[in-house]
Short mmCIF file of C-alpha atoms and ligand atoms in Angstrom, two decimals:
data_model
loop_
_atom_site.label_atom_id
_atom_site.label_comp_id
_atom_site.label_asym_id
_atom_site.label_seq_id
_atom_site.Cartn_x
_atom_site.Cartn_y
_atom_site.Cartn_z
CA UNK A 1 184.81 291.11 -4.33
CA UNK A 2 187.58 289.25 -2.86
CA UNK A 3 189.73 291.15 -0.26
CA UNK A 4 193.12 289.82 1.49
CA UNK A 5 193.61 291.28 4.60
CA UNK A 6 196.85 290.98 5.73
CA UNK A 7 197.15 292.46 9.84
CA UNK A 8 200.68 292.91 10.16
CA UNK A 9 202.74 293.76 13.40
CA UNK A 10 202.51 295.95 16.40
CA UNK A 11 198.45 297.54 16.54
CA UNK A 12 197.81 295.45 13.18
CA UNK A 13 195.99 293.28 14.26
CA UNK A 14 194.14 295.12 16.70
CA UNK A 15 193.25 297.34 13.84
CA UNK A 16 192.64 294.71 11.19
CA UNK A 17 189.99 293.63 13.48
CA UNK A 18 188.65 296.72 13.08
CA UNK A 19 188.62 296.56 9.50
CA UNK A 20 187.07 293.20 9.50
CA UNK A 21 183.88 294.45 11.81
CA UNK A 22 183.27 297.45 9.70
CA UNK A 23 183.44 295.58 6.11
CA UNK A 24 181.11 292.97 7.76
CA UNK A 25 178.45 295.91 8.07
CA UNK A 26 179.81 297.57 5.12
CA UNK A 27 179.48 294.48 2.69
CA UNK A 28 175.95 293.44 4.24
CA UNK A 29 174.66 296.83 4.04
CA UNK A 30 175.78 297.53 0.05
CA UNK A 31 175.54 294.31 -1.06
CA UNK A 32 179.17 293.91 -2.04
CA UNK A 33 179.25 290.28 -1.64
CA UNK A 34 183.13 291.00 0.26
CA UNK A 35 185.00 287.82 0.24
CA UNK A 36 187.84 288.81 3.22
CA UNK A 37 190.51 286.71 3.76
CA UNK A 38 192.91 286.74 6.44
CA UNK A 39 196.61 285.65 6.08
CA UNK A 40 199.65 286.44 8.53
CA UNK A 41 202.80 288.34 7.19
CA UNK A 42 205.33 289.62 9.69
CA UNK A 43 206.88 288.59 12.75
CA UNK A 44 203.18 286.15 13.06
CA UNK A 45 204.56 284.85 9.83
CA UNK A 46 208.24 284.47 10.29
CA UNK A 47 207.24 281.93 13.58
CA UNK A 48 204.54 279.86 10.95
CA UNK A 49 206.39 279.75 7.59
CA UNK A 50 210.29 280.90 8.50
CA UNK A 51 209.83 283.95 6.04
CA UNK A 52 207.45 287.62 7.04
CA UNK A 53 205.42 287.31 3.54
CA UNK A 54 205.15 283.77 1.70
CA UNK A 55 205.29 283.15 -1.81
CA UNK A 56 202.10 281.72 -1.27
CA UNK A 57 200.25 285.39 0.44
CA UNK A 58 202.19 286.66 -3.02
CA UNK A 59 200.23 284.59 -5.35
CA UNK A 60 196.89 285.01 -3.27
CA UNK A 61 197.05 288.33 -3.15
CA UNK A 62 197.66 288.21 -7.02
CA UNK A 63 194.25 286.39 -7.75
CA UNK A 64 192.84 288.82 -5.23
CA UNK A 65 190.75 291.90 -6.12
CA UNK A 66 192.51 294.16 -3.72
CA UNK A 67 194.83 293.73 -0.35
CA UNK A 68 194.94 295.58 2.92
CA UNK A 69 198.38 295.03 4.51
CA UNK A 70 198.50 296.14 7.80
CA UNK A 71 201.37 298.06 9.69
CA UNK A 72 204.91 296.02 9.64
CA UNK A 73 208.08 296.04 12.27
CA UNK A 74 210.83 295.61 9.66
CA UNK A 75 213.12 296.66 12.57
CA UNK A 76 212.27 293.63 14.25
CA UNK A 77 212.83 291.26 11.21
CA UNK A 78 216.04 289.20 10.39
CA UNK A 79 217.98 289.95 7.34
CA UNK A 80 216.02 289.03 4.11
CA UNK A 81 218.24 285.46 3.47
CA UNK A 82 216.90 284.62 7.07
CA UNK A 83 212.90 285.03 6.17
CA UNK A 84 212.98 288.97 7.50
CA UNK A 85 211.40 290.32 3.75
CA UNK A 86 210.01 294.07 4.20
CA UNK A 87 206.10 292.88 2.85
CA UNK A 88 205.75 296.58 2.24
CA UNK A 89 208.30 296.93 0.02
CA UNK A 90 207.93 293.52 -1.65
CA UNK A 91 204.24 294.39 -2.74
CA UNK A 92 205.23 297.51 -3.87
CA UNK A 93 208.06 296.16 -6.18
CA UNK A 94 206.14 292.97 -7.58
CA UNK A 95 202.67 294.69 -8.37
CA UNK A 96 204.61 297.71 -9.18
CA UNK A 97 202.29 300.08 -7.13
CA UNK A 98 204.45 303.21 -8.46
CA UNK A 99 201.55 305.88 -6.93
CA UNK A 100 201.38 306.37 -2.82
CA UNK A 101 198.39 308.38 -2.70
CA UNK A 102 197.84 309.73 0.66
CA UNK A 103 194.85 312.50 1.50
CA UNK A 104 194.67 314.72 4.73
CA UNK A 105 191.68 316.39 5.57
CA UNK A 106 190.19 318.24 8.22
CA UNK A 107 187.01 316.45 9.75
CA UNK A 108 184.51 317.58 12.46
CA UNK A 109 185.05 316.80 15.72
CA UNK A 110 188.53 315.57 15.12
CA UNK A 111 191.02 318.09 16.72
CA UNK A 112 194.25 319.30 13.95
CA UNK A 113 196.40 321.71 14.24
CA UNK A 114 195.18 322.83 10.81
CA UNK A 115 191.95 324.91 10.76
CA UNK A 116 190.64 323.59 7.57
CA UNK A 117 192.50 321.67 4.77
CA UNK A 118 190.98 318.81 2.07
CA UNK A 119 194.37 317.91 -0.04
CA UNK A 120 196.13 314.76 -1.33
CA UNK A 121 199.98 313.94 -1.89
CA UNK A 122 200.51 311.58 -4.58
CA UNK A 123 204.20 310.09 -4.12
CA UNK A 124 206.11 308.46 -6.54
CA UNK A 125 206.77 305.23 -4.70
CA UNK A 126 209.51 303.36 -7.08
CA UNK A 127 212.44 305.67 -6.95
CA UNK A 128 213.99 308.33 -5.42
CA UNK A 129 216.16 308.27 -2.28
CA UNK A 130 214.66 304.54 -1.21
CA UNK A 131 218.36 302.33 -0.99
CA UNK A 132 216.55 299.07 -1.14
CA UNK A 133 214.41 299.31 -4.47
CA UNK A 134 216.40 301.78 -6.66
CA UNK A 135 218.77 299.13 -8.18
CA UNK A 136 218.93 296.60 -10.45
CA UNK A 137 221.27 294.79 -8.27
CA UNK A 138 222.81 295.67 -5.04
CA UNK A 139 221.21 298.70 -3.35
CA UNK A 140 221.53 302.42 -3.80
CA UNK A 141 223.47 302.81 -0.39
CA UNK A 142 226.97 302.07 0.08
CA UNK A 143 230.21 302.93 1.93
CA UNK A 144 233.55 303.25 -0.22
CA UNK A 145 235.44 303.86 2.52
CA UNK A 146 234.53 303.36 6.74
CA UNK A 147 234.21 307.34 6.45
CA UNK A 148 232.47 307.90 3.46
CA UNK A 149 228.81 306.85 2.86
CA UNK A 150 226.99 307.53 -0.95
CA UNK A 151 223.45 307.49 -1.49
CA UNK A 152 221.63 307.51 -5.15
CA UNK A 153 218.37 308.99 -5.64
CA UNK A 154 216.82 307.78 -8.86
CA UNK A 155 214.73 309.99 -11.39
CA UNK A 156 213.41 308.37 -14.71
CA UNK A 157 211.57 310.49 -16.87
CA UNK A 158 208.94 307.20 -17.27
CA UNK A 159 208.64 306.86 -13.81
CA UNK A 160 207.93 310.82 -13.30
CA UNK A 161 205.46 310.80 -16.39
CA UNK A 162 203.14 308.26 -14.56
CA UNK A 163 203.13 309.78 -11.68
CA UNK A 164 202.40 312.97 -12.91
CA UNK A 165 199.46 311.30 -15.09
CA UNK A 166 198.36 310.08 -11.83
CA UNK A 167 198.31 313.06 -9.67
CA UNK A 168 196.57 315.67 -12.64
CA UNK A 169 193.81 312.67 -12.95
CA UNK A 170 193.02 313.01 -9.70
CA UNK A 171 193.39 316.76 -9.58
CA UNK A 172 190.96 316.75 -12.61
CA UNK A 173 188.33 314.77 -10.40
CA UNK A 174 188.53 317.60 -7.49
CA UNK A 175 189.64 320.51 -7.53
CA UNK A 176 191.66 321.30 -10.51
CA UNK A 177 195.13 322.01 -9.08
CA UNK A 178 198.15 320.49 -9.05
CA UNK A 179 201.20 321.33 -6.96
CA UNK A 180 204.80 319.61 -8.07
CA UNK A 181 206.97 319.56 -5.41
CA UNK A 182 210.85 319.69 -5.92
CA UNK A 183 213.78 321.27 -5.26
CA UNK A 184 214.89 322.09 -8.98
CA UNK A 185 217.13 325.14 -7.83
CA UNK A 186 219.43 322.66 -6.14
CA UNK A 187 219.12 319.38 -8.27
CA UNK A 188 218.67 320.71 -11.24
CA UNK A 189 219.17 317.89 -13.23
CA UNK A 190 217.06 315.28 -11.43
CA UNK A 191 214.62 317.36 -10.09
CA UNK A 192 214.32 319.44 -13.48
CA UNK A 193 213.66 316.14 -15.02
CA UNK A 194 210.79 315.01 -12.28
CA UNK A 195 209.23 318.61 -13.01
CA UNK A 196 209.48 318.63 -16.65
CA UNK A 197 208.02 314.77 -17.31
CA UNK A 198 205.15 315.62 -14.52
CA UNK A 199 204.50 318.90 -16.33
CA UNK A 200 203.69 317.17 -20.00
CA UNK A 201 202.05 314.47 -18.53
CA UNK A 202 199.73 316.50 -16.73
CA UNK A 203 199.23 318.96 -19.73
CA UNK A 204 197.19 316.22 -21.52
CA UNK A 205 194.26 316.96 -18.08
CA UNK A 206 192.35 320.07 -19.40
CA UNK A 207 192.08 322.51 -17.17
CA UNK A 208 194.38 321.30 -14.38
CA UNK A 209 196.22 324.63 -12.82
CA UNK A 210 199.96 323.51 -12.60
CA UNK A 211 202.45 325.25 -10.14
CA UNK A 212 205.67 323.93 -8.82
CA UNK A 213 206.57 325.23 -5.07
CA UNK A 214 210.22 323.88 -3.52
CA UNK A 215 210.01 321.54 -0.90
CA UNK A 216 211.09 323.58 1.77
CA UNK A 217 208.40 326.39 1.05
CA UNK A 218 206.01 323.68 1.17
CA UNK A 219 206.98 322.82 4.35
CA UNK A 220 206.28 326.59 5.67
CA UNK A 221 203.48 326.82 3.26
CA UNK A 222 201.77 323.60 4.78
CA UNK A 223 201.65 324.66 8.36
CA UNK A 224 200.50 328.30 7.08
CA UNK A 225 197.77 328.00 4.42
CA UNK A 226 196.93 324.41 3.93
CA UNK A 227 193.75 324.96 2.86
CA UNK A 228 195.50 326.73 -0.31
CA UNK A 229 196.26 323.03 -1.97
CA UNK A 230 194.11 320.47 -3.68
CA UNK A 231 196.79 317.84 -5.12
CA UNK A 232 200.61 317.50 -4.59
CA UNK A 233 202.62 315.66 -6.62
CA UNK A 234 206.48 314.93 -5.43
CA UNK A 235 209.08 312.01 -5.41
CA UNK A 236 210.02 309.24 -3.35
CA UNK A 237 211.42 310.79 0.07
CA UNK A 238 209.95 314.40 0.00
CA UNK A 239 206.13 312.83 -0.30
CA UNK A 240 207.05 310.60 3.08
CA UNK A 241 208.15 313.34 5.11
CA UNK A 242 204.86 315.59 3.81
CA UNK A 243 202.48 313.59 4.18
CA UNK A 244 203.30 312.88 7.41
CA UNK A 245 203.42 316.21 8.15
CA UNK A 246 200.20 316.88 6.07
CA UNK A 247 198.87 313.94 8.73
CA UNK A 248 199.39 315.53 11.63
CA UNK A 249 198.05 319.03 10.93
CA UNK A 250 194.83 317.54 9.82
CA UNK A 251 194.13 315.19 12.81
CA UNK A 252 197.28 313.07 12.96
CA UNK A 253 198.48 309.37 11.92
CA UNK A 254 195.22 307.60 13.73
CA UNK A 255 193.07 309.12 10.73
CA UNK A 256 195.49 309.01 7.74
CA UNK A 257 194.25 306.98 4.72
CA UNK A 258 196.47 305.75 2.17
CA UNK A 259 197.09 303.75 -1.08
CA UNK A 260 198.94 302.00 -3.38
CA UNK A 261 198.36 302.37 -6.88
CA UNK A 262 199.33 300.58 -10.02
CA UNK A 263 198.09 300.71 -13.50
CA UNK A 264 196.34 296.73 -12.78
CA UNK A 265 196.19 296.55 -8.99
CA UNK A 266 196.21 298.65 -5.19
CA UNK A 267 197.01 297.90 -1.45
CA UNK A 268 195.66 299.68 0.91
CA UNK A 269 197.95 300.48 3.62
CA UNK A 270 197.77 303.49 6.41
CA UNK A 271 200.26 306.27 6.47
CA UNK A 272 201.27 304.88 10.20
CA UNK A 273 203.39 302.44 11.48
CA UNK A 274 203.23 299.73 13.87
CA UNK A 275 203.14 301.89 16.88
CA UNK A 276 204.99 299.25 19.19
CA UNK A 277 203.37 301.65 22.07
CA UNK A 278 200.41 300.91 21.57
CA UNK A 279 200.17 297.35 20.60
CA UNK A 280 198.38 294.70 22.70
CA UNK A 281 196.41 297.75 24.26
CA UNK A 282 193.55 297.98 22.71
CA UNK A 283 193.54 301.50 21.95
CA UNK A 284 195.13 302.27 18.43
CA UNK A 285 192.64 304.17 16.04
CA UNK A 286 191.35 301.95 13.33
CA UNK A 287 190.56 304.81 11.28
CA UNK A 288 193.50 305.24 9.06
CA UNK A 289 193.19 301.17 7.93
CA UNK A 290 189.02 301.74 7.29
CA UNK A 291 189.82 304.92 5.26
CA UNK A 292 192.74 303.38 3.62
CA UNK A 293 190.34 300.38 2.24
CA UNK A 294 187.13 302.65 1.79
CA UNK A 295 189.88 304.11 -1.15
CA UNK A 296 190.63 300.45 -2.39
CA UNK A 297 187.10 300.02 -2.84
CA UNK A 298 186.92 303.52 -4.45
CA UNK A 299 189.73 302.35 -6.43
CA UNK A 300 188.68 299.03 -7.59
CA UNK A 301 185.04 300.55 -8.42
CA UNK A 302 186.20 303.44 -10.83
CA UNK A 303 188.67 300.49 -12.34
CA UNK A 304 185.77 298.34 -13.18
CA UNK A 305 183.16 301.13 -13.65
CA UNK A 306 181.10 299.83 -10.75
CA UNK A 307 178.61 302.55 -9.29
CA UNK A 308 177.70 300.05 -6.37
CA UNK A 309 180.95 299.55 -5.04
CA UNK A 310 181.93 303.35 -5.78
CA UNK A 311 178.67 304.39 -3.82
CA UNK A 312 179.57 302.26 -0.90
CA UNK A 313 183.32 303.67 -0.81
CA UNK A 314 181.78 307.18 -0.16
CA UNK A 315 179.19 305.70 2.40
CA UNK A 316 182.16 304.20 3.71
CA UNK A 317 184.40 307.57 4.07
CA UNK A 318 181.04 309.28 5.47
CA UNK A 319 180.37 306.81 8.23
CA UNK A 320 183.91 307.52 9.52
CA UNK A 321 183.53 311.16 9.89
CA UNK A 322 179.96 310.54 11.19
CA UNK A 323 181.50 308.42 14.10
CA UNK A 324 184.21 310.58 14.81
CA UNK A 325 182.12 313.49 14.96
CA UNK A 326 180.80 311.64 18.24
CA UNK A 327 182.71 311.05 21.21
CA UNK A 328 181.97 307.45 21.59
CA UNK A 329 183.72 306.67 18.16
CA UNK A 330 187.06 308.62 19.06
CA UNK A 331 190.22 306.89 20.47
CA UNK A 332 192.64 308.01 22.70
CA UNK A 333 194.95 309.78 20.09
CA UNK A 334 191.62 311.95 19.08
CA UNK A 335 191.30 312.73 23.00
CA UNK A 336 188.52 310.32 23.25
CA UNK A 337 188.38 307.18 25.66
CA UNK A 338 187.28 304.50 22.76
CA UNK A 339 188.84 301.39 22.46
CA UNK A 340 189.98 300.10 19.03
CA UNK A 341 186.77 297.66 18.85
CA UNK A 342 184.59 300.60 20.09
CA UNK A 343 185.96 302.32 17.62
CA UNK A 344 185.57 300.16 14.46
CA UNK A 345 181.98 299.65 16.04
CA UNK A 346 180.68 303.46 15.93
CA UNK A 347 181.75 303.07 12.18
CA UNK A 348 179.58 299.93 11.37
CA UNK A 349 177.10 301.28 13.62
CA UNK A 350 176.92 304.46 11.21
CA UNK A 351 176.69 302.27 8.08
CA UNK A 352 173.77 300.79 9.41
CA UNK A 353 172.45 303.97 9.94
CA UNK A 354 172.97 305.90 6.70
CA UNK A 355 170.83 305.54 3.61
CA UNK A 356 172.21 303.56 0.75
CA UNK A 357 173.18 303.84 -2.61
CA UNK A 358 173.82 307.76 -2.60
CA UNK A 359 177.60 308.02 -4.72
P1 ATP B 1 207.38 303.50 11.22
O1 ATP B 1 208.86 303.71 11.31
O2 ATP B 1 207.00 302.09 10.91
O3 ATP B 1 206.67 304.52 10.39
P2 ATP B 1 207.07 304.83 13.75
O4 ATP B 1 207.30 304.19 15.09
O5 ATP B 1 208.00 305.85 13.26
O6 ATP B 1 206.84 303.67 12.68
P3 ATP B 1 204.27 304.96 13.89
O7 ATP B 1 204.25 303.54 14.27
O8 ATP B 1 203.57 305.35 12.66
O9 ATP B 1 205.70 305.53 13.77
O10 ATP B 1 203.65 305.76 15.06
C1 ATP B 1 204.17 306.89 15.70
C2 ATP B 1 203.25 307.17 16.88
O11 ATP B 1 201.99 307.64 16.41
C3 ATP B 1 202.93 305.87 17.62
O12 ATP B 1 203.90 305.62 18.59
C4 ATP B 1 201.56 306.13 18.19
O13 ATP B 1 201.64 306.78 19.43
C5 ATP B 1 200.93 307.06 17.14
N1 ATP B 1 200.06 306.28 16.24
C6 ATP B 1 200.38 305.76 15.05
N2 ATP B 1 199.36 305.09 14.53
C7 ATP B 1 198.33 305.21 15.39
C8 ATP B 1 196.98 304.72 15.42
N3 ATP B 1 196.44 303.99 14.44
N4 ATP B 1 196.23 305.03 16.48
C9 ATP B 1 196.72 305.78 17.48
N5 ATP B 1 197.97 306.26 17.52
C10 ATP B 1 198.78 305.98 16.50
#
């Protein structure tokens, strides 16, 4: 299995290191053969190749079986005709990873707001609100006038079918229900449209409960009975903002997982960003990154219909909770006092540890 690990900016690549201890272990342990390759993109790749992801990382990470792009400082970058591309968004739009899927959960020993909650927001990641990738040309954002500024949000029916086949697959694998998210009593139209193409996709999962709840309930509802939702489905900008939200209640950025789905391929990529803060420290919370690519591996295993790999992604997932349930595998943002490396060691340590083969 060959992996490109890109580290990114900021805490990447303290965190990438991470990654790269624990999929020694993991790879050793499981017999996944992992083939990890490291390339630069940001700022370390703007200084090397005048330009934050090269055409060449593109066409690696093509022939790859599955990237994990660290956290990126677009802030920091120059426009795009000066090298400053957002790698984020570029992988997004060339492998066309139209499903952000982003679980929070509540895990021993990890402090949340949330008393107990296991849920996942699937995002549609190609439209919406998002200026820079809603256009065939020129960008969704503009100013008419110095005192007048216009932004489109885009909703295709195609683009809200796949999503919703998405989101009621993976509600059909756990636990059956699927939340739409919208806010259909204001934008009727476009949000009418997201909710009715989710609804018939998701029609064709037996037995998957469908409700739709407006966005601003579900920010109430979140905080107040988490625990009531299994999968949420929503577009572009309202998935961002709850899923951050959905972070912090269950334990906060350090231990949010994500991915980046397509039909063919999938990036892993934590919910956080670069966390300028914390960079250089050696304290950020590898976590999010090791859950992020324990679901690539998920992923790529129920793709190719490998048992193996799958079994290893949940060994993977397990040996995180079993070192954060221990203080010596928490960081700082978990009120421990582990560094990074410390960290990412507790996990490979409980690899070692943990019998194999059990999906
Ligand atoms: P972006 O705009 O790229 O999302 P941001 O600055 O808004 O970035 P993050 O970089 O995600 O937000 O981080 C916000 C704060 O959360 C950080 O300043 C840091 O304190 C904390 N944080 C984020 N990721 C981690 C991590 N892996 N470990 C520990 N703390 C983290």
């Amino acid at each position: 299995m060959k992996l490109l690990l890109l580290p990114g900016d900021g805490i990447g690549p303290e965190i990438a290191a991470g990654v790269e201890r624990v999929l020694e272990a993991l790879s050793r342990r499981h017999q996944l053969d992992i083939d990890l390759v490291r390339r630069p993109v940001g700022l370390e790749a703007l200084a090397a190749d005048g330009v934050t992801v090269s055409e060449a990382t593109f066409a690696e990470a093509a022939g790859a079986d599955g990237v994990i792009l660290g956290p990126v400082s677009t802030a920091d970058y120059p426009p795009p005709a000066e090298g400053g591309l957002n790698p984020s968004a570029e992988f997004r739009r060339r492998f066309d990873l139209y499903a952000n899927i982003r679980p929070s959960r509540t895990r021993s020993g990890v402090p949340a707001l949330a008393s107990s909650m296991d849920l996942v927001i699937v995002r549609e990641n190609t439209e919406g609100f998002y200026a820079d990738r809603t256009m065939h040309q020129g960008s969704g954002e503009f100013m008419p006038t110095p005192d007048l500024a216009l932004a489109i949000r885009k909703i295709t029916r195609q683009g809200s079918e796949r999503i919703g086949r998405a989101a009621a697959g993976l509600a059909a694998g756990r636990r059956r229900k699927l939340t739409i998210v919208t806010k259909s009593n204001v934008l009727k139209m476009s949000d009418g449209l997201f909710r009715n193409a989710v609804q018939s996709a998701a029609r064709d999962e037996a037995d998957v409960e469908i409700e739709e709840v407006l966005v601003d309930a579900m920010a109430s509802l979140l905080v107040r009975e988490p625990e009531r939702f299994d999968v949420i489905v929503t577009s572009n900008m309202f998935g961002d903002i709850l899923s951050n939200e959905a972070a912090e209640l269950a334990g906060g950025l350090g231990v949010a997982g994500s991915l980046n789905a397509g039909d063919a391929c999938a990036i892993a990529q934590a919910a956080h960003g670069s966390a300028p803060d914390l960079a250089g420290r050696g304290q950020a919370n590898p976590s999010a990154l090791v859950l992020s690519t324990a679901m690539l591996i998920g992923w790529l295993a129920q793709r190719d219909g490998d048992e193996g790999a799958m079994a290893a992604a949940h060994a993977l997932e397990r040996a995180v909770d079993s070192a954060l349930g221990a203080p010596g595998g928490r960081t700082v943002d978990l009120g421990g006092s582990a560094s990074t490396a410390e960290a990412a060691e507790a996990i490979a340590r409980a690899l070692d540890a943990a019998p194999v083969g059990v999906a």
